[in-house]
Coordinates of C-alpha atoms in Angstrom, one line a residue:
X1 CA 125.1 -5.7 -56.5
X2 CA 125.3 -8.0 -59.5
X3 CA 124.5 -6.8 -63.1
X4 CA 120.3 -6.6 -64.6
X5 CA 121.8 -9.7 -66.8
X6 CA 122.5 -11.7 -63.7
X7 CA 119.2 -12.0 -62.7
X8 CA 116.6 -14.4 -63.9
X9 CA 114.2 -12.1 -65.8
X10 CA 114.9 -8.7 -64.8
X11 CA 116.0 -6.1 -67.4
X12 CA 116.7 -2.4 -67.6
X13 CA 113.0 -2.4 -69.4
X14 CA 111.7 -3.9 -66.0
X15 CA 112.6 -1.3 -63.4
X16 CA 112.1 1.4 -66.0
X17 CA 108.7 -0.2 -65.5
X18 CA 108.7 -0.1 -62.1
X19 CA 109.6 3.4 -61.8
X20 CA 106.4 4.3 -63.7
X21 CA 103.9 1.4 -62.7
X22 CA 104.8 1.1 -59.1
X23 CA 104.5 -2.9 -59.8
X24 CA 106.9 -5.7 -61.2
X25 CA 105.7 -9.1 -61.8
X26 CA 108.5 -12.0 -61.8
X27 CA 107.1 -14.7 -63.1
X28 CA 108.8 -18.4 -61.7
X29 CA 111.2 -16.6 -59.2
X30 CA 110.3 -19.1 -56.8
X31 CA 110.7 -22.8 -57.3
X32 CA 107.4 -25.5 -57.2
X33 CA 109.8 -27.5 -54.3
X34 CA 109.8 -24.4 -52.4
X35 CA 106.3 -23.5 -52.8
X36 CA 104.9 -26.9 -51.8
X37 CA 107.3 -26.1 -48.5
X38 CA 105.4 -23.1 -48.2
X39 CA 102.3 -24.5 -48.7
X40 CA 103.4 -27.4 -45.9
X41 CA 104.7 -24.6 -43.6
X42 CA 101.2 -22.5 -43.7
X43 CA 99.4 -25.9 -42.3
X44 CA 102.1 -26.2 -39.5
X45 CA 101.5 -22.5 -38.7
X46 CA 97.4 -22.4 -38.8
X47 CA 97.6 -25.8 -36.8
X48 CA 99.7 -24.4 -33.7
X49 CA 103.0 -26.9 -34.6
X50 CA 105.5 -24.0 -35.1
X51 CA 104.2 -21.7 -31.8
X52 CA 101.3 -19.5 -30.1
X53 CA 99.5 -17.3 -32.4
X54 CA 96.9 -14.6 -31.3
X55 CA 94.1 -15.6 -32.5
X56 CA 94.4 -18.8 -33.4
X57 CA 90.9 -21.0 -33.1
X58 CA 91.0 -24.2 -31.2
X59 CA 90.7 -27.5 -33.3
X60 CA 90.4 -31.0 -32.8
X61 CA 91.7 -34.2 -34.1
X62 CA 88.6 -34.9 -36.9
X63 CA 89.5 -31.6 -38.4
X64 CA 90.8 -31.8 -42.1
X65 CA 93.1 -29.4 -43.1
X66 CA 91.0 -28.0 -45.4
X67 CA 88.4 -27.4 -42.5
X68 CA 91.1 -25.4 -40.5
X69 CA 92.9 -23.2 -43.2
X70 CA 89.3 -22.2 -44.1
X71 CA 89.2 -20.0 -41.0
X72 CA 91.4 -17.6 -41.8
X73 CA 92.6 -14.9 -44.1
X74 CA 96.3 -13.9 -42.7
X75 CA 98.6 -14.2 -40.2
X76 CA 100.8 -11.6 -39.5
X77 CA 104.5 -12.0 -38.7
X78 CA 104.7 -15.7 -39.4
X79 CA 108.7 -15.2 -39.1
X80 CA 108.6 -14.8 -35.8
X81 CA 107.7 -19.0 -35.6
X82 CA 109.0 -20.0 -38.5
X83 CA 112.3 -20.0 -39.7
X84 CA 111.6 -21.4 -42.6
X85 CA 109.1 -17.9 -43.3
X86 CA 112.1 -15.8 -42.5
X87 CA 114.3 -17.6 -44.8
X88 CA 112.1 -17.3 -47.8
X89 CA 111.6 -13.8 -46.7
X90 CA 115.3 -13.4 -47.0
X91 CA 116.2 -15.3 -49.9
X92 CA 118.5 -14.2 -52.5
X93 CA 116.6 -14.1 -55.6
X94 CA 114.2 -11.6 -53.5
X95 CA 117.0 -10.0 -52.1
X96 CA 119.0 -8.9 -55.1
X97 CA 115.7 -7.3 -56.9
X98 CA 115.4 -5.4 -54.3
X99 CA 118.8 -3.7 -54.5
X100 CA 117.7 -2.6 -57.5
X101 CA 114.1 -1.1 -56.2
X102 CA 115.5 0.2 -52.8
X103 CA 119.1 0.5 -52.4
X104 CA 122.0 -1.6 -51.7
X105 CA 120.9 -1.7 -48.2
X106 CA 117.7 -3.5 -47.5
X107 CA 116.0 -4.4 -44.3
X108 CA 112.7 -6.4 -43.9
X109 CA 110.1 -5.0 -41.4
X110 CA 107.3 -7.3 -41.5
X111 CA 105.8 -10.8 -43.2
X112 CA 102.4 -11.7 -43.8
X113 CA 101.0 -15.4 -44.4
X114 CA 97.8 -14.9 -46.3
X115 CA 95.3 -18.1 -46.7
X116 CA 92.5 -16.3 -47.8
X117 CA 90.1 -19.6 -47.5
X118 CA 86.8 -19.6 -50.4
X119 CA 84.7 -17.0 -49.2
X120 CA 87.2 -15.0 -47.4
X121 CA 86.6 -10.8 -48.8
X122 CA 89.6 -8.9 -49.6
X123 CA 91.2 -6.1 -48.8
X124 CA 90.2 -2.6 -49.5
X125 CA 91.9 -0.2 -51.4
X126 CA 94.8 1.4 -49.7
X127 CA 98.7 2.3 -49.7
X128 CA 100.9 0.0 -47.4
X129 CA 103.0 3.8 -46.6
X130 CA 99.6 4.9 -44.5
X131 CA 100.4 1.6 -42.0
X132 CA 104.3 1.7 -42.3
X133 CA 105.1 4.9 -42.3
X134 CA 108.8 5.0 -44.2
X135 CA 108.3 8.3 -45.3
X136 CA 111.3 8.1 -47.8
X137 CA 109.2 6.2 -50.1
X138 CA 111.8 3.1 -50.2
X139 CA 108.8 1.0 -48.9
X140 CA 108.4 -2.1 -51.5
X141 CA 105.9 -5.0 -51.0
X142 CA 106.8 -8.2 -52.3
X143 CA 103.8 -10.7 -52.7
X144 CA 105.1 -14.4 -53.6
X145 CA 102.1 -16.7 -54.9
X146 CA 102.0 -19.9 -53.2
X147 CA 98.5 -20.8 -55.3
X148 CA 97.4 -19.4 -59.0
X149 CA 96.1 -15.9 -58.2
X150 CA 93.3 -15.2 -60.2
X151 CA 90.2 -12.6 -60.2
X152 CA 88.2 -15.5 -59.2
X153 CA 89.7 -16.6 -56.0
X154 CA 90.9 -12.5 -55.3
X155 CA 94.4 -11.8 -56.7
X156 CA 95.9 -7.9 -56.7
X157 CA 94.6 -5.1 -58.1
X158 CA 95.9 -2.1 -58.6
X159 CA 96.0 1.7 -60.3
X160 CA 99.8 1.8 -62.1
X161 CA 101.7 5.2 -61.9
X162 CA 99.5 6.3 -58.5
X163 CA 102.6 6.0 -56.1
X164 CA 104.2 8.7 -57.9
X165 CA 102.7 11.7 -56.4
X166 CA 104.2 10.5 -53.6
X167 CA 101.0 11.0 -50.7
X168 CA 98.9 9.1 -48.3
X169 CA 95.7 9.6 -49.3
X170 CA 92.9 10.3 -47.0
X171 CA 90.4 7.2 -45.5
X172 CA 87.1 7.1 -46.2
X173 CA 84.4 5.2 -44.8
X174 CA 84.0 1.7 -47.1
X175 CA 80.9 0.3 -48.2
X176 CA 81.9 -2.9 -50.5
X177 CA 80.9 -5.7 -49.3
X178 CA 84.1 -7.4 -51.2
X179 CA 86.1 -5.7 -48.7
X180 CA 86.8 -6.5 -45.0
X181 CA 88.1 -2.8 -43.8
X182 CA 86.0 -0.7 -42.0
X183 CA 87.8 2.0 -44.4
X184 CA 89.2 2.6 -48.2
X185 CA 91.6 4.8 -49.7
X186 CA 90.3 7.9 -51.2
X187 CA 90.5 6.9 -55.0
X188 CA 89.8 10.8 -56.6
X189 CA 90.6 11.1 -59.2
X190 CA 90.7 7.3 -60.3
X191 CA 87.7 5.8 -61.1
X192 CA 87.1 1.7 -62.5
X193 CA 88.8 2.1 -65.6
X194 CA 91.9 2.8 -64.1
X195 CA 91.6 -0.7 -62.1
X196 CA 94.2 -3.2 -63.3
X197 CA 94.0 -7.2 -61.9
X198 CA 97.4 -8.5 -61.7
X199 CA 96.8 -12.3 -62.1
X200 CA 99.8 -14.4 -60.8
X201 CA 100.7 -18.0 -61.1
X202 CA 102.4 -19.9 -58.1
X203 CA 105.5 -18.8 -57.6
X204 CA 105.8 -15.9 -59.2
X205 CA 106.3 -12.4 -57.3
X206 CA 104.9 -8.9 -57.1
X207 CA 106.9 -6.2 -56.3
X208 CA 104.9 -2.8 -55.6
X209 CA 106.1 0.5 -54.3
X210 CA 104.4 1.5 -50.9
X211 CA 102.5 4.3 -52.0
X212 CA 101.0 2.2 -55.3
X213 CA 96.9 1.9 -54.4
X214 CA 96.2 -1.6 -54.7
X215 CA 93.5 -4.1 -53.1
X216 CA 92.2 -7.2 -53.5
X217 CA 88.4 -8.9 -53.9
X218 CA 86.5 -11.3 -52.4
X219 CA 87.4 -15.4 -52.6
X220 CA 84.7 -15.9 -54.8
X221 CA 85.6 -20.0 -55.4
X222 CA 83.9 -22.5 -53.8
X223 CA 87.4 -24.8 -53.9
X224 CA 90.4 -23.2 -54.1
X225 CA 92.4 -21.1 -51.7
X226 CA 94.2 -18.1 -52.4
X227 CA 97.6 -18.2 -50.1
X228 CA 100.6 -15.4 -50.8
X229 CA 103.2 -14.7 -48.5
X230 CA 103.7 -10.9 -48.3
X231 CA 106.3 -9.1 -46.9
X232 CA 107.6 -5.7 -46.6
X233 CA 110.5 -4.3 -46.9
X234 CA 112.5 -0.2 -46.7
X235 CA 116.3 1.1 -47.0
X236 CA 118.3 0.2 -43.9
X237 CA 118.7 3.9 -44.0
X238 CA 115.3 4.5 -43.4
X239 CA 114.0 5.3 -39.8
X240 CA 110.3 4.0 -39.3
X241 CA 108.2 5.7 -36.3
X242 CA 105.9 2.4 -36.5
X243 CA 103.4 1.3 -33.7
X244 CA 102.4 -1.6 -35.6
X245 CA 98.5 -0.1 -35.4
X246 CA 98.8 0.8 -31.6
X247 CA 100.4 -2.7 -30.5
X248 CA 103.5 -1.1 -29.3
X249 CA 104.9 2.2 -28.4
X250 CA 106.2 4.3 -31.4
X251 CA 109.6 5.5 -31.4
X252 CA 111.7 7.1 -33.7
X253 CA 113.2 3.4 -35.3
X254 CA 111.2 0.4 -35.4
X255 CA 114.2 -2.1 -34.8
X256 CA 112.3 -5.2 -34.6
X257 CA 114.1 -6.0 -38.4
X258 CA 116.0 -8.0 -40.3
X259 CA 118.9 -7.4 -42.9
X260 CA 118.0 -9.3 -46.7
X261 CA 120.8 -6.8 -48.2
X262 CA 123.8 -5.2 -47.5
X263 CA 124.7 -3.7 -43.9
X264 CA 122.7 -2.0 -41.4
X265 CA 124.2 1.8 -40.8
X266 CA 122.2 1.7 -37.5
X267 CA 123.3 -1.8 -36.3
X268 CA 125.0 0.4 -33.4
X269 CA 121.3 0.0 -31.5
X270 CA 120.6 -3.4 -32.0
X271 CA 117.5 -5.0 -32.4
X272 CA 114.3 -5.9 -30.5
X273 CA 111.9 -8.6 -30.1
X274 CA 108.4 -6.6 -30.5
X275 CA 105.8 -8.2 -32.6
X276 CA 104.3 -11.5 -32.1
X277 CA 102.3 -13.3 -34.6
X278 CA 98.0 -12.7 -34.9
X279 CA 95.7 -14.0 -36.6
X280 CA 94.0 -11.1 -38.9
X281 CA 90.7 -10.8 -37.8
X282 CA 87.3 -11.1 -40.9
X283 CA 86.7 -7.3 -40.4
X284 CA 89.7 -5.1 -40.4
X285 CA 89.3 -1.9 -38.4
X286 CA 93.6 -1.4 -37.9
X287 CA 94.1 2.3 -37.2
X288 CA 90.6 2.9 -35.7
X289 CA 90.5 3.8 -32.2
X290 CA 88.1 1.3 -31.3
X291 CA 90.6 -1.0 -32.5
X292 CA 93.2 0.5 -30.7
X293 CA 91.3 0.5 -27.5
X294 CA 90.4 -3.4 -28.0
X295 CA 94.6 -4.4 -27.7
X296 CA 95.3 -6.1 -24.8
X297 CA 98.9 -6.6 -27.0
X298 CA 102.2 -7.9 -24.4
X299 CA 105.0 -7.5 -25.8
X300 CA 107.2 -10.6 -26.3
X301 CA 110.2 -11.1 -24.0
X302 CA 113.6 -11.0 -26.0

């Protein structure tokens, strides 16, 4: 790994921060020429020119842009399209912060393209760990702004220092009408005063442990999107039991991955070809078995 004075930013002060916050904002780490590539990418994606997505609403010719990113909220797995995702995913700014959060061996588990069009809600309080269950608590989200994330248009919140009792909290019915889930995180003891926004200009990046509460509001602008890549990432070392909320069979290692760091010590299995990109639907229910029942999920062939 190189040295804390290598890398653009990031100090001893930092991860000490990290360690106590659960969060690390980098501000810049990713370049405007990239992030207008991103931004280019995200239309290729929503429009069907990079692949089939679950999901994905028809559209014709006399459709603006504007009028067809304003339909959705996320896409999950964009990688599996787009190189270009998975390379950004990878990249080696990203890559070597996250030696220092997780280990010298890093593998990425899943990416997220968020649009989250004006009048999009948010997403509810809750720990990433209760969906990708890790278990060794190496699980680190990193959020990469592709537009100014603000409390207007819904950037992050979340409640520094609660990842570090270290459990999943229990799910409770939700009844904010900011919020798209059908459930929340149990906040007790935490009440509003403990809420921190973490506003975030384009191309800056949020790193945030997996059991850190965090969520985000409604799009409350009339004009401007709110579009973040987000993608996950644990120790190679770590096996992950993941279903991918009831889409496939759980076994004792999810090996639909990818290495950003370092080896793989389990590279002996191989890897598979098991998620395929959706679009998120307006109301999240993941986990639910009413959900669950709803999949009619095929597994992609390899």
């Amino acid at each position: 790994m190189k040295n804390f004075e290598m890398l653009d930013g990031i100090t001893e002060a930092n991860i000490t921060f990290y360690k106590k916050n659960g969060f690390l904002v980098v501000p810049k780490l990713v370049s405007e020429t990239l992030i207008e590539q991103l931004r280019q990418e995200a239309t290729h994606i929503v429009t069907g020119k990079r692949g089939d997505i679950e999901g994905l609403q028809n559209h014709s010719d006399k459709d603006t842009t504007k009028t067809i990113l304003k339909k959705y909220v996320a896409i999950h797995f964009p990688h599996k399209i787009s190189e270009f995702i998975k390379s950004v995913a990878k990249a080696s700014k990203v890559a070597d912060i996250l030696q220092y959060l997780i280990g010298t061996n890093v593998k990425c588990l899943q990416t997220m393209l968020f649009i989250k069009a004006p009048g999009k809600k948010g997403q509810a309080w809750h720990q990433d760990e209760f969906f990708i269950p890790t278990r060794d608590r190496s699980l680190t989200g990193v959020w990469l702004a592709i537009d100014d994330a603000d409390v207007d248009n819904g950037c992050l919140w979340v409640v520094p220092g609660s990842h570090n009792d270290g459990i999943i909290r229990k799910r409770v019915p939700n009844s904010d009408s900011n919020f798209a889930d059908t459930e929340v995180a149990d906040l007790t003891p935490y009440t509003e005063k403990d809420f921190v926004a973490v506003p975030v200009k384009k191309g800056g990046v949020i790193f945030f442990n997996g059991y850190l509460l965090h969520m985000s509001l409604k799009n409350k602008t009339t004009d401007r999107f709110r579009r973040a890549l987000v993608s996950h990432y644990s120790s190679a070392e770590s096996m992950l039991p993941w279903d991918m909320d009831g889409r496939v069979a759980a076994t004792n290692d999810f090996r639909d991955i990818f290495i950003v760091a370092g080896t793989d010590p389990y590279g002996y299995k191989g890897t598979e070809n098991l998620a395929k990109p959706f679009v998120r639907p307006d109301t999240v229910d993941f986990g639910t078995e009413a959900f669950r029942k709803s999949l009619d999920y095929k597994t992609p062939k390899a």
